[in-house]
């Protein structure tokens, strides 16, 4: 069965600074990988996804993520964060042909002025 | 177009009572999913429908939980004899149900269930 680990429960960064959120997955074959963002009172919104091909994927709101098979990682990055990026971020994995998403426990991002 | 909607947004009930949570998916989406999110945790898969049938119900924790989607659109998650441990946010998502799991899941805002 697949699993996801997000080692950072809470991260604080200054507005304008760069960001990297870590995600490690466990799955025997090539996984489908996702990053979602959850703001208070909002539903989960998909930032980006990786299915195959180019290992660097671009998403919405200026986010990108890189799939590294050798490290079983799919870290999320943004070169310059904005106050509106403060939210909870979830990494998720799905197996080919299996519709269910397995989520990590999330990383809460706080932005300071 | 409207997104996924869930009603009620909040539900408070007493231990032992029966509750129903409703999900209206995006029009035209054939796949529908239920997840449960406990405090401080990521969403946990409960059940997935393709059309009217439950294609995967492996995440339902026990037989107190049941879900239906009789006409392939609206779905209802039913919980019998509620327990305090059932308190969580119940999330619904829908997708076009593309083969191979590639359909993007669109999530609703959730129903916060509190069992006293």
PDB file of C-alpha atoms in Angstrom:
ATOM      1  CA  UNK A   1       0.000   0.000   0.000  1.00  0.00           C
ATOM      2  CA  UNK A   2       1.146   3.503  -0.696  1.00  0.00           C
ATOM      3  CA  UNK A   3       1.978   6.058   1.987  1.00  0.00           C
ATOM      4  CA  UNK A   4       3.110   9.675   2.229  1.00  0.00           C
ATOM      5  CA  UNK A   5       5.303  11.402   4.779  1.00  0.00           C
ATOM      6  CA  UNK A   6       5.433  15.135   5.246  1.00  0.00           C
ATOM      7  CA  UNK A   7       8.160  15.595   7.860  1.00  0.00           C
ATOM      8  CA  UNK A   8       7.486  19.254   8.605  1.00  0.00           C
ATOM      9  CA  UNK A   9       4.347  19.913  10.609  1.00  0.00           C
ATOM     10  CA  UNK A  10       4.735  23.695  10.603  1.00  0.00           C
ATOM     11  CA  UNK A  11       6.965  26.033   8.614  1.00  0.00           C
ATOM     12  CA  UNK A  12       7.309  29.800   8.995  1.00  0.00           C
ATOM     13  CA  UNK A  13       8.840  31.922   6.247  1.00  0.00           C
ATOM     14  CA  UNK A  14       9.096  35.627   5.609  1.00  0.00           C
ATOM     15  CA  UNK A  15       7.095  37.181   2.827  1.00  0.00           C
ATOM     16  CA  UNK A  16       9.217  37.269  -0.318  1.00  0.00           C
ATOM     17  CA  UNK A  17      11.448  34.411   0.811  1.00  0.00           C
ATOM     18  CA  UNK A  18      11.715  31.111  -1.012  1.00  0.00           C
ATOM     19  CA  UNK A  19       9.828  28.024   0.130  1.00  0.00           C
ATOM     20  CA  UNK A  20      10.352  24.287  -0.021  1.00  0.00           C
ATOM     21  CA  UNK A  21       7.902  21.811   1.480  1.00  0.00           C
ATOM     22  CA  UNK A  22       9.049  18.236   1.727  1.00  0.00           C
ATOM     23  CA  UNK A  23       7.156  15.117   0.707  1.00  0.00           C
ATOM     24  CA  UNK A  24       8.348  11.514   0.667  1.00  0.00           C
ATOM     25  CA  UNK A  25       6.233   8.680  -0.635  1.00  0.00           C
ATOM     26  CA  UNK A  26       6.290   4.922  -0.481  1.00  0.00           C
ATOM     27  CA  UNK A  27       4.988   2.968  -3.449  1.00  0.00           C
ATOM     28  CA  UNK A  28       6.390   0.071  -5.445  1.00  0.00           C
ATOM     29  CA  UNK A  29       5.823   1.431  -8.940  1.00  0.00           C
ATOM     30  CA  UNK A  30       5.686   4.873 -10.485  1.00  0.00           C
ATOM     31  CA  UNK A  31       3.117   6.797  -8.503  1.00  0.00           C
ATOM     32  CA  UNK A  32       0.765   9.583  -9.345  1.00  0.00           C
ATOM     33  CA  UNK A  33       1.716  12.502  -7.088  1.00  0.00           C
ATOM     34  CA  UNK A  34      -0.231  15.576  -6.096  1.00  0.00           C
ATOM     35  CA  UNK A  35       0.045  18.708  -3.997  1.00  0.00           C
ATOM     36  CA  UNK A  36      -3.128  20.258  -2.592  1.00  0.00           C
ATOM     37  CA  UNK A  37      -3.614  23.457  -0.598  1.00  0.00           C
ATOM     38  CA  UNK A  38      -6.301  23.955   2.034  1.00  0.00           C
ATOM     39  CA  UNK A  39      -7.140  27.431   3.294  1.00  0.00           C
ATOM     40  CA  UNK A  40      -9.435  27.998   6.290  1.00  0.00           C
ATOM     41  CA  UNK A  41     -13.033  27.520   5.241  1.00  0.00           C
ATOM     42  CA  UNK A  42     -11.990  26.467   1.757  1.00  0.00           C
ATOM     43  CA  UNK A  43     -12.002  23.117   0.069  1.00  0.00           C
ATOM     44  CA  UNK A  44      -8.819  21.389  -0.989  1.00  0.00           C
ATOM     45  CA  UNK A  45      -7.440  22.911  -4.174  1.00  0.00           C
ATOM     46  CA  UNK A  46      -5.063  21.105  -6.509  1.00  0.00           C
ATOM     47  CA  UNK A  47      -1.766  22.952  -6.997  1.00  0.00           C
ATOM     48  CA  UNK A  48      -0.070  20.503  -9.330  1.00  0.00           C
ATOM     49  CA  UNK A  49       0.254  16.839 -10.235  1.00  0.00           C
ATOM     50  CA  UNK A  50       2.801  14.423 -11.638  1.00  0.00           C
ATOM     51  CA  UNK A  51       1.850  11.401 -13.706  1.00  0.00           C
ATOM     52  CA  UNK A  52       4.809  10.832 -16.011  1.00  0.00           C
ATOM     53  CA  UNK A  53       7.295  12.614 -18.245  1.00  0.00           C
ATOM     54  CA  UNK A  54       9.150  15.723 -17.185  1.00  0.00           C
ATOM     55  CA  UNK A  55      10.045  15.403 -13.516  1.00  0.00           C
ATOM     56  CA  UNK A  56       9.707  19.132 -12.874  1.00  0.00           C
ATOM     57  CA  UNK A  57       6.062  20.126 -12.932  1.00  0.00           C
ATOM     58  CA  UNK A  58       4.602  23.588 -12.849  1.00  0.00           C
ATOM     59  CA  UNK A  59       1.411  24.390 -11.043  1.00  0.00           C
ATOM     60  CA  UNK A  60      -0.863  27.244 -10.218  1.00  0.00           C
ATOM     61  CA  UNK A  61       0.028  30.259  -8.072  1.00  0.00           C
ATOM     62  CA  UNK A  62       3.701  30.056  -9.047  1.00  0.00           C
ATOM     63  CA  UNK A  63       4.347  26.675  -7.402  1.00  0.00           C
ATOM     64  CA  UNK A  64       6.472  23.909  -8.847  1.00  0.00           C
ATOM     65  CA  UNK A  65       7.476  20.455  -7.682  1.00  0.00           C
ATOM     66  CA  UNK A  66      10.200  18.015  -8.653  1.00  0.00           C
ATOM     67  CA  UNK A  67       9.789  14.243  -8.719  1.00  0.00           C
ATOM     68  CA  UNK A  68      12.961  12.439  -7.662  1.00  0.00           C
ATOM     69  CA  UNK A  69      12.570   8.687  -7.963  1.00  0.00           C
ATOM     70  CA  UNK A  70      15.927   7.929  -6.330  1.00  0.00           C
ATOM     71  CA  UNK A  71      14.871   9.819  -3.204  1.00  0.00           C
ATOM     72  CA  UNK A  72      11.163   8.900  -3.337  1.00  0.00           C
ATOM     73  CA  UNK A  73      10.450  12.603  -3.002  1.00  0.00           C
ATOM     74  CA  UNK A  74       8.152  15.169  -4.515  1.00  0.00           C
ATOM     75  CA  UNK A  75       9.038  18.470  -2.883  1.00  0.00           C
ATOM     76  CA  UNK A  76       7.029  21.612  -3.480  1.00  0.00           C
ATOM     77  CA  UNK A  77       8.809  24.901  -4.130  1.00  0.00           C
ATOM     78  CA  UNK A  78       8.040  28.549  -4.672  1.00  0.00           C
ATOM     79  CA  UNK A  79      10.727  31.191  -5.287  1.00  0.00           C
ATOM     80  CA  UNK A  80       8.939  34.026  -3.468  1.00  0.00           C
ATOM     81  CA  UNK A  81       5.997  33.545  -1.118  1.00  0.00           C
ATOM     82  CA  UNK A  82       3.116  35.941  -0.663  1.00  0.00           C
ATOM     83  CA  UNK A  83       1.054  36.478   2.493  1.00  0.00           C
ATOM     84  CA  UNK A  84      -1.859  34.796   0.705  1.00  0.00           C
ATOM     85  CA  UNK A  85       0.120  31.526   0.535  1.00  0.00           C
ATOM     86  CA  UNK A  86      -0.459  30.952   4.251  1.00  0.00           C
ATOM     87  CA  UNK A  87      -2.427  27.699   4.394  1.00  0.00           C
ATOM     88  CA  UNK A  88      -2.150  23.949   4.986  1.00  0.00           C
ATOM     89  CA  UNK A  89      -0.398  21.982   2.252  1.00  0.00           C
ATOM     90  CA  UNK A  90      -0.974  18.307   1.595  1.00  0.00           C
ATOM     91  CA  UNK A  91       1.007  15.908  -0.531  1.00  0.00           C
ATOM     92  CA  UNK A  92      -0.909  12.910  -1.881  1.00  0.00           C
ATOM     93  CA  UNK A  93      -0.175   9.764  -3.849  1.00  0.00           C
ATOM     94  CA  UNK A  94      -2.317   7.471  -5.969  1.00  0.00           C
ATOM     95  CA  UNK A  95      -1.538   4.209  -7.678  1.00  0.00           C
ATOM     96  CA  UNK A  96      -2.223   3.674 -11.354  1.00  0.00           C
ATOM     97  CA  UNK A  97      -5.746   2.400 -11.819  1.00  0.00           C
ATOM     98  CA  UNK A  98      -6.651   3.116  -8.209  1.00  0.00           C
ATOM     99  CA  UNK A  99      -8.757   6.181  -7.711  1.00  0.00           C
ATOM    100  CA  UNK A 100      -8.183   6.786  -4.045  1.00  0.00           C
ATOM    101  CA  UNK A 101      -5.744   9.404  -2.858  1.00  0.00           C
ATOM    102  CA  UNK A 102      -3.500   8.753   0.136  1.00  0.00           C
ATOM    103  CA  UNK A 103      -2.609  12.011   1.862  1.00  0.00           C
ATOM    104  CA  UNK A 104       0.198  13.026   4.155  1.00  0.00           C
ATOM    105  CA  UNK A 105      -0.516  14.711   7.458  1.00  0.00           C
ATOM    106  CA  UNK A 106       0.061  18.160   6.006  1.00  0.00           C
ATOM    107  CA  UNK A 107       2.405  21.099   6.550  1.00  0.00           C
ATOM    108  CA  UNK A 108       1.035  24.332   7.928  1.00  0.00           C
ATOM    109  CA  UNK A 109       2.671  27.372   6.349  1.00  0.00           C
ATOM    110  CA  UNK A 110       2.810  30.673   8.197  1.00  0.00           C
ATOM    111  CA  UNK A 111       4.003  33.825   6.456  1.00  0.00           C
ATOM    112  CA  UNK A 112       5.505  36.663   8.484  1.00  0.00           C
ATOM    113  CA  UNK A 113       5.825  40.230   7.169  1.00  0.00           C
TER     114      UNK A 113
ATOM    115  CA  UNK B   1     -20.286  26.594 -12.960  1.00  0.00           C
ATOM    116  CA  UNK B   2     -20.875  25.439  -9.433  1.00  0.00           C
ATOM    117  CA  UNK B   3     -18.335  23.369  -7.615  1.00  0.00           C
ATOM    118  CA  UNK B   4     -18.903  20.461  -5.289  1.00  0.00           C
ATOM    119  CA  UNK B   5     -21.365  21.355  -2.567  1.00  0.00           C
ATOM    120  CA  UNK B   6     -21.936  19.641   0.750  1.00  0.00           C
ATOM    121  CA  UNK B   7     -24.754  19.970   3.231  1.00  0.00           C
ATOM    122  CA  UNK B   8     -24.974  20.658   6.052  1.00  0.00           C
ATOM    123  CA  UNK B   9     -21.781  22.608   6.608  1.00  0.00           C
ATOM    124  CA  UNK B  10     -21.928  21.772  10.294  1.00  0.00           C
ATOM    125  CA  UNK B  11     -23.720  18.985  12.118  1.00  0.00           C
ATOM    126  CA  UNK B  12     -23.846  18.476  15.859  1.00  0.00           C
ATOM    127  CA  UNK B  13     -25.393  15.269  17.136  1.00  0.00           C
ATOM    128  CA  UNK B  14     -25.484  13.137  20.224  1.00  0.00           C
ATOM    129  CA  UNK B  15     -23.748   9.846  20.664  1.00  0.00           C
ATOM    130  CA  UNK B  16     -25.867   7.002  19.320  1.00  0.00           C
ATOM    131  CA  UNK B  17     -27.822   9.097  16.839  1.00  0.00           C
ATOM    132  CA  UNK B  18     -28.055   8.591  13.066  1.00  0.00           C
ATOM    133  CA  UNK B  19     -26.761  11.240  10.637  1.00  0.00           C
ATOM    134  CA  UNK B  20     -26.817  11.780   6.900  1.00  0.00           C
ATOM    135  CA  UNK B  21     -24.331  13.935   5.029  1.00  0.00           C
ATOM    136  CA  UNK B  22     -25.075  15.038   1.489  1.00  0.00           C
ATOM    137  CA  UNK B  23     -22.780  15.714  -1.451  1.00  0.00           C
ATOM    138  CA  UNK B  24     -23.687  17.359  -4.771  1.00  0.00           C
ATOM    139  CA  UNK B  25     -20.895  16.752  -7.282  1.00  0.00           C
ATOM    140  CA  UNK B  26     -19.973  18.870 -10.259  1.00  0.00           C
ATOM    141  CA  UNK B  27     -22.429  18.271 -13.064  1.00  0.00           C
ATOM    142  CA  UNK B  28     -21.175  15.620 -15.467  1.00  0.00           C
ATOM    143  CA  UNK B  29     -18.664  14.105 -13.063  1.00  0.00           C
ATOM    144  CA  UNK B  30     -19.121  10.345 -12.975  1.00  0.00           C
ATOM    145  CA  UNK B  31     -16.757   9.649 -10.089  1.00  0.00           C
ATOM    146  CA  UNK B  32     -17.477  10.659  -6.514  1.00  0.00           C
ATOM    147  CA  UNK B  33     -15.338  10.200  -3.415  1.00  0.00           C
ATOM    148  CA  UNK B  34     -15.775  10.529   0.320  1.00  0.00           C
ATOM    149  CA  UNK B  35     -12.868  11.283   2.650  1.00  0.00           C
ATOM    150  CA  UNK B  36     -12.693  11.947   6.374  1.00  0.00           C
ATOM    151  CA  UNK B  37     -10.305  14.472   7.891  1.00  0.00           C
ATOM    152  CA  UNK B  38      -9.659  14.334  11.611  1.00  0.00           C
ATOM    153  CA  UNK B  39      -8.078  17.243  13.447  1.00  0.00           C
ATOM    154  CA  UNK B  40      -4.424  17.639  12.545  1.00  0.00           C
ATOM    155  CA  UNK B  41      -4.527  14.882   9.948  1.00  0.00           C
ATOM    156  CA  UNK B  42      -4.723  14.618   6.209  1.00  0.00           C
ATOM    157  CA  UNK B  43      -7.891  13.399   4.520  1.00  0.00           C
ATOM    158  CA  UNK B  44      -8.449   9.663   4.747  1.00  0.00           C
ATOM    159  CA  UNK B  45     -10.206   7.793   1.951  1.00  0.00           C
ATOM    160  CA  UNK B  46     -13.580   6.233   2.741  1.00  0.00           C
ATOM    161  CA  UNK B  47     -15.346   5.224  -0.470  1.00  0.00           C
ATOM    162  CA  UNK B  48     -15.367   5.840  -4.210  1.00  0.00           C
ATOM    163  CA  UNK B  49     -18.293   5.660  -6.619  1.00  0.00           C
ATOM    164  CA  UNK B  50     -18.145   5.271 -10.363  1.00  0.00           C
ATOM    165  CA  UNK B  51     -21.669   6.060 -11.509  1.00  0.00           C
ATOM    166  CA  UNK B  52     -24.162   4.485  -9.137  1.00  0.00           C
ATOM    167  CA  UNK B  53     -21.964   1.707  -7.849  1.00  0.00           C
ATOM    168  CA  UNK B  54     -19.379   1.728  -5.097  1.00  0.00           C
ATOM    169  CA  UNK B  55     -16.166   0.795  -6.898  1.00  0.00           C
ATOM    170  CA  UNK B  56     -14.051   0.823  -3.757  1.00  0.00           C
ATOM    171  CA  UNK B  57     -15.387   0.946  -0.196  1.00  0.00           C
ATOM    172  CA  UNK B  58     -12.230  -0.307   1.469  1.00  0.00           C
ATOM    173  CA  UNK B  59     -11.886   2.828   3.574  1.00  0.00           C
ATOM    174  CA  UNK B  60     -15.192   2.584   5.421  1.00  0.00           C
ATOM    175  CA  UNK B  61     -14.129   1.983   9.039  1.00  0.00           C
ATOM    176  CA  UNK B  62     -16.981  -0.362  10.008  1.00  0.00           C
ATOM    177  CA  UNK B  63     -20.539  -1.327   9.177  1.00  0.00           C
ATOM    178  CA  UNK B  64     -21.961   1.767  10.864  1.00  0.00           C
ATOM    179  CA  UNK B  65     -20.868   3.700   7.792  1.00  0.00           C
ATOM    180  CA  UNK B  66     -22.738   3.413   4.521  1.00  0.00           C
ATOM    181  CA  UNK B  67     -22.964   5.542   1.387  1.00  0.00           C
ATOM    182  CA  UNK B  68     -25.288   5.608  -1.580  1.00  0.00           C
ATOM    183  CA  UNK B  69     -25.468   7.293  -4.940  1.00  0.00           C
ATOM    184  CA  UNK B  70     -28.738   6.002  -6.390  1.00  0.00           C
ATOM    185  CA  UNK B  71     -28.925   8.093  -9.553  1.00  0.00           C
ATOM    186  CA  UNK B  72     -25.243   8.565 -10.209  1.00  0.00           C
ATOM    187  CA  UNK B  73     -25.203  12.162  -9.066  1.00  0.00           C
ATOM    188  CA  UNK B  74     -25.940  13.177  -5.461  1.00  0.00           C
ATOM    189  CA  UNK B  75     -24.459  10.974  -2.777  1.00  0.00           C
ATOM    190  CA  UNK B  76     -25.370  10.521   0.869  1.00  0.00           C
ATOM    191  CA  UNK B  77     -23.004   9.274   3.547  1.00  0.00           C
ATOM    192  CA  UNK B  78     -24.920   7.643   6.371  1.00  0.00           C
ATOM    193  CA  UNK B  79     -23.555   6.995   9.835  1.00  0.00           C
ATOM    194  CA  UNK B  80     -25.505   4.885  12.315  1.00  0.00           C
ATOM    195  CA  UNK B  81     -25.081   4.859  16.093  1.00  0.00           C
ATOM    196  CA  UNK B  82     -22.595   7.710  15.988  1.00  0.00           C
ATOM    197  CA  UNK B  83     -19.630   7.653  18.346  1.00  0.00           C
ATOM    198  CA  UNK B  84     -17.481  10.528  19.603  1.00  0.00           C
ATOM    199  CA  UNK B  85     -14.631   9.184  17.503  1.00  0.00           C
ATOM    200  CA  UNK B  86     -16.663   9.876  14.365  1.00  0.00           C
ATOM    201  CA  UNK B  87     -16.197  13.611  14.931  1.00  0.00           C
ATOM    202  CA  UNK B  88     -14.293  14.944  11.918  1.00  0.00           C
ATOM    203  CA  UNK B  89     -14.691  16.904   8.714  1.00  0.00           C
ATOM    204  CA  UNK B  90     -16.202  14.763   5.992  1.00  0.00           C
ATOM    205  CA  UNK B  91     -15.022  15.767   2.534  1.00  0.00           C
ATOM    206  CA  UNK B  92     -16.593  14.930  -0.775  1.00  0.00           C
ATOM    207  CA  UNK B  93     -14.847  15.145  -4.133  1.00  0.00           C
ATOM    208  CA  UNK B  94     -15.831  14.470  -7.718  1.00  0.00           C
ATOM    209  CA  UNK B  95     -13.987  13.903 -10.961  1.00  0.00           C
ATOM    210  CA  UNK B  96     -14.522  12.974 -14.578  1.00  0.00           C
ATOM    211  CA  UNK B  97     -13.428   9.470 -13.645  1.00  0.00           C
ATOM    212  CA  UNK B  98     -10.742   9.169 -16.295  1.00  0.00           C
ATOM    213  CA  UNK B  99      -9.148   5.780 -16.645  1.00  0.00           C
ATOM    214  CA  UNK B 100      -6.045   5.066 -14.638  1.00  0.00           C
ATOM    215  CA  UNK B 101      -6.861   7.450 -11.841  1.00  0.00           C
ATOM    216  CA  UNK B 102      -5.858  10.521 -13.797  1.00  0.00           C
ATOM    217  CA  UNK B 103      -9.054  12.418 -13.204  1.00  0.00           C
ATOM    218  CA  UNK B 104      -8.473  15.513 -11.087  1.00  0.00           C
ATOM    219  CA  UNK B 105     -10.543  15.400  -7.929  1.00  0.00           C
ATOM    220  CA  UNK B 106     -12.413  18.583  -7.047  1.00  0.00           C
ATOM    221  CA  UNK B 107     -13.205  18.880  -3.359  1.00  0.00           C
ATOM    222  CA  UNK B 108     -16.155  20.389  -1.581  1.00  0.00           C
ATOM    223  CA  UNK B 109     -15.850  22.533   1.562  1.00  0.00           C
ATOM    224  CA  UNK B 110     -16.737  19.631   3.836  1.00  0.00           C
ATOM    225  CA  UNK B 111     -19.230  18.889   6.579  1.00  0.00           C
ATOM    226  CA  UNK B 112     -17.934  19.283  10.117  1.00  0.00           C
ATOM    227  CA  UNK B 113     -19.512  16.547  12.247  1.00  0.00           C
ATOM    228  CA  UNK B 114     -19.392  16.846  16.011  1.00  0.00           C
ATOM    229  CA  UNK B 115     -20.641  13.975  18.143  1.00  0.00           C
ATOM    230  CA  UNK B 116     -21.277  14.966  21.749  1.00  0.00           C
TER     231      UNK B 116
END
